[in-house]
XYZ file of C-alpha atoms in Angstrom:
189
model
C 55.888 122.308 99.389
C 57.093 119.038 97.676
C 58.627 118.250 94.544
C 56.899 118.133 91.462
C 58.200 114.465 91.300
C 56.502 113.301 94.052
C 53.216 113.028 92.888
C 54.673 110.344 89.938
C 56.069 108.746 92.265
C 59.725 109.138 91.122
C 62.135 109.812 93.818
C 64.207 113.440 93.390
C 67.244 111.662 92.966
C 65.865 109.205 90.536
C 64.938 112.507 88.563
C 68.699 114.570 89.006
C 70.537 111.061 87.749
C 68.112 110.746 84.576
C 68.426 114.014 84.019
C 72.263 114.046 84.640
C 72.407 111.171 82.379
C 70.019 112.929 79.699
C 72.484 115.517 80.068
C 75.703 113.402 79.076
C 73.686 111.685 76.156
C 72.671 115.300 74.374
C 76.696 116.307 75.233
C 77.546 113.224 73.336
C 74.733 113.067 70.248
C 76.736 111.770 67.248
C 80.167 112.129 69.499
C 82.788 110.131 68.806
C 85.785 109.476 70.666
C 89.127 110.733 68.613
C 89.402 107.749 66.723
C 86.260 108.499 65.188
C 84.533 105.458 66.540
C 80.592 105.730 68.436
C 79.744 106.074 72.410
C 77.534 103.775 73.024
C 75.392 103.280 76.169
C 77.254 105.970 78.201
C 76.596 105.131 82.339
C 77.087 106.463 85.693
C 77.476 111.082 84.728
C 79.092 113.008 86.490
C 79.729 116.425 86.209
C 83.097 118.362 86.963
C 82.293 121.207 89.988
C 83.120 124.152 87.287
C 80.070 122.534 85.079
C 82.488 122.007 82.115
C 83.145 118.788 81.519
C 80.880 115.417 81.850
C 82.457 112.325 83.132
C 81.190 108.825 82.557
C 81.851 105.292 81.773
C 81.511 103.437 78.673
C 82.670 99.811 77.187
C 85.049 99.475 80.576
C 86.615 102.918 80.316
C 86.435 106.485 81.860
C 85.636 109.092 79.050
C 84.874 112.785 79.523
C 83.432 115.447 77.228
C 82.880 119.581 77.483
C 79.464 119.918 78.575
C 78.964 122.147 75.449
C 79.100 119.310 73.528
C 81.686 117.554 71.081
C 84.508 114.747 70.694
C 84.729 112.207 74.027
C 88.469 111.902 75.275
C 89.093 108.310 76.980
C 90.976 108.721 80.085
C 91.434 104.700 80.448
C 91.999 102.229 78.652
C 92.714 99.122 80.396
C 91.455 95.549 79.354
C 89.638 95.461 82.717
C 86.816 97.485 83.718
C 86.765 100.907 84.894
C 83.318 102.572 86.332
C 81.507 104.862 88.304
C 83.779 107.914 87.792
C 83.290 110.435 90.848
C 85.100 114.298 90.648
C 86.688 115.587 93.650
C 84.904 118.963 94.958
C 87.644 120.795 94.173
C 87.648 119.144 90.679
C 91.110 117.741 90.201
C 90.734 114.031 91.006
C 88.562 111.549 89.538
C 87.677 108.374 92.320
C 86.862 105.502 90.057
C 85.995 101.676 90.793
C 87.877 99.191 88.741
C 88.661 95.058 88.310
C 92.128 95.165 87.512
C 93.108 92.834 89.862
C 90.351 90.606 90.606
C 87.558 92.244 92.706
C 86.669 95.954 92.672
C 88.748 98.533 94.117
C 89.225 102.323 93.995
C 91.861 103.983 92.111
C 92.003 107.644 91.398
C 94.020 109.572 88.705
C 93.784 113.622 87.591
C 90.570 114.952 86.058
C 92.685 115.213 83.186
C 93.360 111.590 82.855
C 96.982 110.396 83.361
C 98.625 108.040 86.029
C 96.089 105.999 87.851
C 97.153 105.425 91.432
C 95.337 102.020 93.219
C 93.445 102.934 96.857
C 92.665 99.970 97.630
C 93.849 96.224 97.976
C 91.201 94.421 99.842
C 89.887 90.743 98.044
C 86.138 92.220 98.880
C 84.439 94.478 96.992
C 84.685 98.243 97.660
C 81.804 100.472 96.443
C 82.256 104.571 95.967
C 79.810 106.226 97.644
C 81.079 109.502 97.692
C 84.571 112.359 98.049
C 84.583 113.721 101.964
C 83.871 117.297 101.396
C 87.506 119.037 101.317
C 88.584 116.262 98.807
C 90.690 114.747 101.238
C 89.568 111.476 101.597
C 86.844 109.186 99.603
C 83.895 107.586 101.336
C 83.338 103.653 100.081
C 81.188 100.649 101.491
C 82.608 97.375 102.074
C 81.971 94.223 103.283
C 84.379 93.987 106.254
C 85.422 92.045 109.422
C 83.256 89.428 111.371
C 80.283 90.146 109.123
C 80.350 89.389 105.029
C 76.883 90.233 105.207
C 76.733 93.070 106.053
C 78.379 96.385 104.055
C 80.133 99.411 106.395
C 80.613 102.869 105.613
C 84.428 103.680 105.346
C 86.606 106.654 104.642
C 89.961 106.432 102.833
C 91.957 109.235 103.306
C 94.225 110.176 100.261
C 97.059 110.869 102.469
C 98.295 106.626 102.690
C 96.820 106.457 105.973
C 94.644 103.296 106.544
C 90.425 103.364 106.063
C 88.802 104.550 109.135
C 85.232 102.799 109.809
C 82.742 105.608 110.013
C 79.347 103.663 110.736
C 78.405 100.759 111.990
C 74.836 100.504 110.085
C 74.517 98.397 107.327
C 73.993 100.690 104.135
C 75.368 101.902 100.238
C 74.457 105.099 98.708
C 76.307 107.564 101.507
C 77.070 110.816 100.966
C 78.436 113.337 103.260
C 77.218 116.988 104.984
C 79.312 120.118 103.967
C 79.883 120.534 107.128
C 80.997 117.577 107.536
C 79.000 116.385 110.644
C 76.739 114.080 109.149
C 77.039 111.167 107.150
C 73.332 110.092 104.852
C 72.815 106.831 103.682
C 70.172 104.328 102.013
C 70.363 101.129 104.962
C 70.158 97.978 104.542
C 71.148 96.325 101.356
């Protein structure tokens, strides 16, 4: 048995992201943030593990809103760019890509919003791929080492210790097993 998707030729995950995304839009229909002024073009959902609150990006910052629907709440608001929020599984961290100091890094900061604590420090660009599966660590791709061509698979523990190269495919898109023996990925770039 397939997915219904399948036969229009839309990939499943194409279909959960649109419909993730179609989610965060009806959340946010005539929203406003607490100033009163309009989301507009709200990117890259995400929802909290509970179900309650959407996460997203809009006009640089990080924004959430209760999945019932209502005012947005910015959690940043920095002049640089802030994107691709990701919630930890157990739902108190958000991972988040950002330009504040001239190429994208990760920074994380409490679902809630707050202090925003930099990962990362590299001059390449790090990409989020995905939170290991007991929140302890993110997973990111970089371009690393001998080869700027290529991007690796790394995992950045939270606890200060250094990234620890976890395959040496070139790939993007990874996301981790519960179980945490296996590591799926998109390759190539």
């Amino acid at each position: 048995m397939g997915f219904p998707c399948q036969k229009s030729g839309v990939s499943p995950m194409k279909l959960k992201m649109s419909g993730l995304l179609g989610f965060v839009c009806v959340c946010l229909m005539g929203s406003a943030d607490l100033s009163g002024e309009t989301i507009r073009f709200p990117r890259h959902p995400a929802l909290s593990p509970d179900g309650l609150w959407a996460y997203f990006d809009s006009d640089g910052d990080l924004w959430r809103v209760s999945s019932s629907g209502g005012r947005a709440e910015r959690l940043t608001a920095h002049g640089a760019h802030d994107r691709r929020p990701m919630i930890s599984p157990d739902g108190k961290w958000i991972a988040f890509e950002s330009h504040r100091h001239g190429s994208w890094d990760l920074y994380l900061m409490p679902v809630e919003g707050g202090r925003v604590r930099r990962l990362t420090w590299h001059s390449e660009t790090e990409r989020l791929a995905s939170w290991w599966p007991d929140s302890s660590g993110v997973l990111f791709t970089a371009r690393r080492g001998y080869s700027h061509a290529k991007r690796f698979h790394f995992l950045l523990p939270l606890d200060g210790s250094p990234a620890i190269r976890m395959l040496a495919a070139d790939g993007f898109l990874a996301a981790v097993a519960p179980d945490q023996d296996r590591i799926a990925f998109v390759r190539g770039g």
